[in-house]
């Protein structure tokens, strides 16, 4: 079946602009995760959804970051007033349920100029 | 707080050598899950194994084996008879249980297998 998809694959934006990143999880997966991976670095956990709910948003780096999930499926990560330090690859993953193995999308490479 | 430490930043081995990637974790939870993921040069992370905290049985899958020891909070990964296709960054991860899910990844170990 189809894996996790993310769009766009690449995004170049000017500092101060807003961007929206999209994630389509595997059908039937109730858990969805967002991570940020800077060049050559590990994965920074941003947020977790169980269904449409995100019990803990403390992983989001600042209040410029927000995320939502609708219909227990598609999720969007929005970054307002982008800064150069936001440049990274943003990865989305889904799993059957919390604590299960995650299946990752190809990521969105964000470059803020 | 949870923490995952992969002390080996980069490892180079010659093809057919065995190699062990170390992972040490910290958590206050009694129920948790441990994972290994592989990130090849193409970039997409691939799941390798999942272990829950109550299952300390070691596992072998082909050339891959995992050693989970709660006494030392370690979950090490061994590749036997390494191949060039094993070259990748390997991440160890810790997932707590319960409603407030938090996943902590280690910083990864870059493995280079030289032909």
Short mmCIF file of C-alpha atoms in Angstrom, two decimals:
data_model
loop_
_atom_site.label_atom_id
_atom_site.label_comp_id
_atom_site.label_asym_id
_atom_site.label_seq_id
_atom_site.Cartn_x
_atom_site.Cartn_y
_atom_site.Cartn_z
CA UNK A 1 0.00 0.00 0.00
CA UNK A 2 0.96 3.64 -0.14
CA UNK A 3 3.48 4.89 2.35
CA UNK A 4 3.67 8.21 4.13
CA UNK A 5 3.79 11.11 1.74
CA UNK A 6 4.86 14.67 2.37
CA UNK A 7 4.56 17.81 0.34
CA UNK A 8 6.26 19.82 -0.84
CA UNK A 9 9.50 17.88 -1.10
CA UNK A 10 11.46 21.12 -1.17
CA UNK A 11 10.51 24.60 -0.07
CA UNK A 12 12.58 27.75 -0.33
CA UNK A 13 11.12 30.75 1.40
CA UNK A 14 12.17 34.21 2.43
CA UNK A 15 12.71 35.05 6.05
CA UNK A 16 9.51 36.30 7.63
CA UNK A 17 7.13 34.39 5.36
CA UNK A 18 4.76 31.67 6.58
CA UNK A 19 5.03 28.09 5.31
CA UNK A 20 2.74 25.11 5.52
CA UNK A 21 4.00 21.55 5.32
CA UNK A 22 1.68 18.65 4.65
CA UNK A 23 1.77 15.00 5.69
CA UNK A 24 -0.44 12.17 4.45
CA UNK A 25 -0.03 9.19 6.78
CA UNK A 26 -0.61 5.55 5.99
CA UNK A 27 -4.32 4.81 5.94
CA UNK A 28 -5.52 3.41 9.25
CA UNK A 29 -2.59 4.71 11.28
CA UNK A 30 -3.93 6.55 14.29
CA UNK A 31 -0.61 8.00 15.46
CA UNK A 32 1.26 10.70 13.59
CA UNK A 33 4.57 12.35 14.46
CA UNK A 34 6.49 15.39 13.26
CA UNK A 35 10.27 15.67 13.60
CA UNK A 36 12.92 18.13 12.52
CA UNK A 37 16.32 17.01 11.31
CA UNK A 38 19.03 19.57 10.82
CA UNK A 39 21.96 18.78 8.52
CA UNK A 40 23.94 15.86 9.90
CA UNK A 41 21.97 15.85 13.12
CA UNK A 42 19.59 13.52 14.86
CA UNK A 43 15.83 13.83 14.92
CA UNK A 44 14.19 16.44 17.10
CA UNK A 45 10.71 15.38 18.19
CA UNK A 46 8.18 18.15 17.59
CA UNK A 47 4.69 16.81 18.18
CA UNK A 48 2.59 13.68 18.33
CA UNK A 49 -1.04 13.21 17.32
CA UNK A 50 -3.30 10.42 18.48
CA UNK A 51 -6.25 10.75 16.18
CA UNK A 52 -6.81 14.49 15.85
CA UNK A 53 -5.52 15.29 19.33
CA UNK A 54 -2.04 16.41 20.30
CA UNK A 55 -1.81 15.90 24.08
CA UNK A 56 1.59 17.55 24.40
CA UNK A 57 2.76 20.47 22.29
CA UNK A 58 5.81 21.28 24.38
CA UNK A 59 8.17 19.89 21.73
CA UNK A 60 7.34 22.66 19.29
CA UNK A 61 10.39 24.99 19.23
CA UNK A 62 8.45 28.24 19.55
CA UNK A 63 4.99 29.72 19.30
CA UNK A 64 5.65 30.34 15.61
CA UNK A 65 5.13 26.60 15.10
CA UNK A 66 1.70 25.02 15.08
CA UNK A 67 0.28 21.75 13.84
CA UNK A 68 -3.10 20.27 13.27
CA UNK A 69 -4.58 17.03 12.09
CA UNK A 70 -8.02 16.64 10.62
CA UNK A 71 -10.20 13.60 10.07
CA UNK A 72 -7.60 11.44 11.78
CA UNK A 73 -5.59 11.62 8.60
CA UNK A 74 -3.80 14.55 6.97
CA UNK A 75 -1.65 16.78 9.13
CA UNK A 76 -0.18 20.21 8.49
CA UNK A 77 2.75 21.83 10.23
CA UNK A 78 2.72 25.60 9.95
CA UNK A 79 5.68 27.83 10.63
CA UNK A 80 4.90 31.53 10.86
CA UNK A 81 7.41 34.31 10.30
CA UNK A 82 10.12 31.86 9.30
CA UNK A 83 13.68 32.38 10.51
CA UNK A 84 16.92 31.08 9.06
CA UNK A 85 17.32 28.69 11.98
CA UNK A 86 14.11 26.98 10.84
CA UNK A 87 15.99 25.60 7.84
CA UNK A 88 15.98 21.82 8.17
CA UNK A 89 14.32 18.68 6.88
CA UNK A 90 10.91 18.18 8.43
CA UNK A 91 9.94 14.55 8.72
CA UNK A 92 6.54 13.07 9.29
CA UNK A 93 5.91 9.53 10.47
CA UNK A 94 2.84 7.48 11.22
CA UNK A 95 2.26 4.32 13.20
CA UNK A 96 -0.60 1.99 13.86
CA UNK A 97 -0.83 3.33 17.39
CA UNK A 98 1.41 5.08 19.87
CA UNK A 99 4.47 3.01 20.74
CA UNK A 100 4.46 1.04 17.53
CA UNK A 101 7.05 1.19 14.79
CA UNK A 102 6.94 4.36 12.77
CA UNK A 103 6.91 4.65 9.02
CA UNK A 104 8.59 7.78 7.78
CA UNK A 105 7.88 9.99 4.83
CA UNK A 106 10.61 11.35 2.56
CA UNK A 107 10.59 14.70 4.33
CA UNK A 108 10.27 18.33 3.31
CA UNK A 109 13.52 20.21 2.97
CA UNK A 110 12.90 23.78 4.10
CA UNK A 111 15.38 26.50 3.28
CA UNK A 112 14.84 29.98 4.67
CA UNK A 113 16.86 32.63 2.86
CA UNK B 1 13.05 13.08 31.19
CA UNK B 2 14.26 10.61 28.63
CA UNK B 3 17.59 10.43 26.91
CA UNK B 4 19.23 8.24 24.29
CA UNK B 5 22.98 8.22 23.87
CA UNK B 6 24.79 6.88 20.85
CA UNK B 7 28.36 7.61 21.74
CA UNK B 8 29.80 6.42 18.43
CA UNK B 9 29.47 9.22 15.94
CA UNK B 10 31.11 7.46 13.01
CA UNK B 11 32.42 3.95 12.49
CA UNK B 12 34.32 2.58 9.52
CA UNK B 13 34.75 -1.13 8.95
CA UNK B 14 36.01 -3.24 6.11
CA UNK B 15 33.46 -5.38 4.36
CA UNK B 16 32.77 -8.72 6.08
CA UNK B 17 33.82 -7.42 9.48
CA UNK B 18 31.35 -7.53 12.36
CA UNK B 19 30.35 -4.22 13.94
CA UNK B 20 28.36 -3.29 17.05
CA UNK B 21 26.51 -0.02 17.41
CA UNK B 22 25.95 1.06 20.99
CA UNK B 23 22.81 2.59 22.45
CA UNK B 24 22.31 3.61 26.07
CA UNK B 25 19.04 5.07 27.26
CA UNK B 26 17.57 6.79 30.30
CA UNK B 27 13.93 6.81 31.33
CA UNK B 28 11.86 6.86 34.49
CA UNK B 29 9.09 4.86 32.90
CA UNK B 30 8.76 1.17 33.65
CA UNK B 31 7.00 0.52 30.37
CA UNK B 32 8.66 1.80 27.22
CA UNK B 33 9.68 0.80 23.73
CA UNK B 34 13.06 0.81 22.05
CA UNK B 35 13.69 0.99 18.34
CA UNK B 36 16.43 0.98 15.75
CA UNK B 37 16.05 2.79 12.46
CA UNK B 38 18.32 2.94 9.43
CA UNK B 39 18.75 6.07 7.32
CA UNK B 40 20.57 5.22 4.08
CA UNK B 41 22.21 7.91 1.97
CA UNK B 42 18.92 8.25 0.05
CA UNK B 43 17.54 9.80 3.23
CA UNK B 44 14.36 7.92 4.13
CA UNK B 45 14.31 6.31 7.59
CA UNK B 46 13.54 2.61 7.69
CA UNK B 47 12.31 0.70 10.72
CA UNK B 48 14.50 -2.22 11.82
CA UNK B 49 13.29 -3.45 15.19
CA UNK B 50 11.00 -2.68 18.12
CA UNK B 51 11.41 -4.00 21.66
CA UNK B 52 9.18 -3.45 24.67
CA UNK B 53 10.67 -3.04 28.10
CA UNK B 54 9.38 -6.37 29.35
CA UNK B 55 11.00 -8.40 26.62
CA UNK B 56 14.73 -8.79 27.16
CA UNK B 57 15.07 -11.68 24.79
CA UNK B 58 17.75 -11.03 22.23
CA UNK B 59 16.74 -11.12 18.61
CA UNK B 60 18.45 -12.18 15.44
CA UNK B 61 17.30 -11.34 11.95
CA UNK B 62 19.66 -12.55 9.29
CA UNK B 63 22.94 -10.69 9.74
CA UNK B 64 21.38 -8.33 12.29
CA UNK B 65 21.14 -9.01 16.01
CA UNK B 66 20.11 -6.94 19.00
CA UNK B 67 21.12 -7.24 22.63
CA UNK B 68 18.75 -5.62 25.14
CA UNK B 69 19.97 -5.41 28.73
CA UNK B 70 17.82 -3.52 31.22
CA UNK B 71 20.48 -3.84 33.90
CA UNK B 72 22.76 -1.55 31.90
CA UNK B 73 20.00 0.33 30.04
CA UNK B 74 21.51 -0.68 26.75
CA UNK B 75 20.10 -1.83 23.45
CA UNK B 76 23.03 -2.62 21.19
CA UNK B 77 22.88 -3.57 17.54
CA UNK B 78 25.34 -5.90 15.83
CA UNK B 79 25.79 -6.40 12.12
CA UNK B 80 27.60 -9.61 11.24
CA UNK B 81 29.65 -9.87 8.05
CA UNK B 82 28.97 -6.27 7.10
CA UNK B 83 28.25 -5.32 3.51
CA UNK B 84 28.58 -2.06 1.60
CA UNK B 85 24.76 -1.79 1.55
CA UNK B 86 24.86 -1.52 5.34
CA UNK B 87 26.45 1.92 5.01
CA UNK B 88 23.97 4.32 6.57
CA UNK B 89 23.21 6.32 9.67
CA UNK B 90 21.63 4.19 12.37
CA UNK B 91 19.38 5.71 15.00
CA UNK B 92 18.30 4.26 18.31
CA UNK B 93 15.02 5.60 19.71
CA UNK B 94 13.04 5.44 22.95
CA UNK B 95 9.25 5.79 23.08
CA UNK B 96 7.46 6.09 26.41
CA UNK B 97 4.09 4.49 26.84
CA UNK B 98 0.83 6.08 27.79
CA UNK B 99 -1.21 8.95 26.40
CA UNK B 100 1.54 11.56 26.45
CA UNK B 101 3.76 10.01 23.85
CA UNK B 102 7.27 11.27 23.54
CA UNK B 103 9.86 9.81 21.24
CA UNK B 104 13.54 10.50 21.79
CA UNK B 105 16.08 9.67 19.13
CA UNK B 106 19.80 9.34 19.63
CA UNK B 107 22.10 11.46 17.52
CA UNK B 108 22.84 8.52 15.25
CA UNK B 109 25.91 6.49 14.31
CA UNK B 110 27.20 6.81 10.78
CA UNK B 111 28.47 3.47 9.58
CA UNK B 112 30.72 3.26 6.56
CA UNK B 113 31.49 -0.15 5.18
CA UNK B 114 34.54 -0.09 2.95
CA UNK B 115 34.74 -2.63 0.14
#
